[in-house]
Amino acid sequence: AAEGGEEGTALADLLDPRPCPTCGGTRLNPIARNFKVGDYTLPGFLGLRVEEARDALENLSFRKEQAKVLAEPLKEIRNRLGFLSGVGLDYLSLDRPMGTLSRGEARRIRLATQLGNRLTGVLYTLDEPTVGLHPSDADRLLAQLRELRDLGNTLVVVEHDETFIRAADHLVDLGPGAGRLGGRVVAQGPPAAVTASKKSVTARWLRGDASLPLPKERRKGTGRLLWVKGARTHNLKGIDVSFPLGTLTVVTGVSGAGKSSLVLETLLPGLRGERIQGEVLGGEEIRRIRVVDASPIGASPSSNPATFTGVLGDIRALFATTEAARVKGFTPRRFSPNVPGGRCEACSGRGFVKVQMHFLPDVWLKCEVCGGKRFDPETLQVTWRGKNIAEILEMEVSQALPLFAAHPRIHKVLLLLEEVGLGYLQLGQPSYTLSGGEAQRLRLAAELAGPAPEGTLYILDEPTTGLHLEDTARLLGVLHRLVDRGGTVIVIEHHPGVIRSADYVIDLGPEAAGKGGRVVARGTPEEVARCPRSRTGRWLGLPEAARAASGRPSQR
């Protein structure tokens, strides 16, 4: 198939990929693509979804001698298709390009590959395997992991999902806080033993002592609507969807139901004036769009929380007012690590020097001239309240809060960082060292620190990825504050607690791929919970008694 240029090049957006006219995108010559097994050619079979392929194999029939030869290959194919289905990917077509998969889908494909290898005596490490997975599919994934364990393997899983935590054989809870307040084993042992711990923050949530906040009342919004009409992107079935402005709206549905197709590939480009398969109406009410994702904030040490939030400018101004700075004639510019004058020129104020490894990834090493302090010795002689600019940048947010208590602009930003759970970050910590969740919360804090222009639309794609329930509670508080300031927040999310906290829910489905792409339910969380066709609704409205009887843990 003609790709139309490499992804990421400067001309990629100007190119229009089209199937090869000779092979029709199959990448096979005429002989190869005309061989058949049963009624299927190879391109035809690869065009099936996983669930369709499994059904197709069951309906194949062969002569006795053929069946004997094909028995082992067919068994292997059935097993591997079963593993893909088991990790919740039965809606994917077999020829789906890897570049079009979400991060969670790619992870689960790698997991299915390991399941198919049927190895024993292997140590598997999994980092948040539930990313992008609907709660109703979590049990299927858990069953696959247990199968790996029962084969004689050891699985170490980094996970925040309550279902997985309760299902573990052994828990190791780290903390008690983050940054310098963490790094210790708070509790370990069977889930029941960890739940009884009085020191563990995780245990508070397992015991039910803490829960995600619910709004006192659902917002009705401004009364105006943002419409998507006739959306046909990917598996969307020409649907009409309205988003009430001035609310926290959560778009839900099983994996592959069409959530990203609706919000990120139809609504967002439509608002930006790009060509879409559908129509967006009501966009004149939106004056500003912010996509708050988990992508890296910066790729070098030059970017850090202090520069991203803008507080470094105010801190530099304070240093310029000191007597030592006035005597030396230093301006605020002198205390910037990103412009010549006061910075260490050996590392260009980064504190680190990039070493190109040619055939290996580049490595950042601490600057030997300034020792990672970013400034020249003369600049470091200037102090404010006993600390030089390098020492200020090495301080954590929570440490800097009392130092700047008398300076409202700086204190406001630092307090917001503390409130979103980033009090452990150093002001000058290189942005490339931040996790996706940290980068996302840093963006939200920067939004709250700035002016509150009405008509701002915030779009977030699974913001709870990588977040502990404690941090999820803080995130919800930030999202509600953005709405209270006159904004509209649209979130793609699977987390039941976030969905319950929404003002309005749009549930897509009822299933994935070709069986999805329709609006199953819409309205308040209570209204969606009463919809019998909604798989999401079952997780919102299932009473605790029934949940306990079913053996499932409570999804808070």
Coordinates of C-alpha atoms in Angstrom, one line a residue, residues 19 35 80 165 174 194 227 244 253 295 320 324 327 342 366 372 379 389 393 410 426 430 460 491 505 520 538 550:
P19 CA -4.0 2.1 -1.9
F35 CA -4.9 -18.7 -3.2
R80 CA -3.6 -16.7 19.1
I165 CA -5.2 -4.8 43.2
L174 CA 5.1 2.1 47.9
V194 CA -2.4 -4.4 52.9
W227 CA -23.4 19.7 17.8
P244 CA -23.9 20.9 26.5
G253 CA -18.1 3.2 25.8
S295 CA 2.5 14.2 25.7
A320 CA 17.1 41.5 40.2
A324 CA 23.9 42.6 45.1
V327 CA 25.4 46.8 42.5
G342 CA 24.4 34.7 33.4
K366 CA 25.6 16.5 34.0
G372 CA 24.4 21.0 36.9
T379 CA 25.4 34.9 39.0
I389 CA 18.9 31.0 41.7
L393 CA 15.3 25.8 41.1
I410 CA 4.3 33.1 42.6
Q426 CA 11.5 20.4 41.7
P430 CA 13.7 18.8 33.4
L460 CA -8.8 15.3 27.7
V491 CA -13.3 13.9 28.7
V505 CA -22.5 11.4 29.8
V520 CA -26.4 4.0 23.3
R538 CA -24.0 -1.5 34.5
S550 CA -21.2 -11.6 42.2

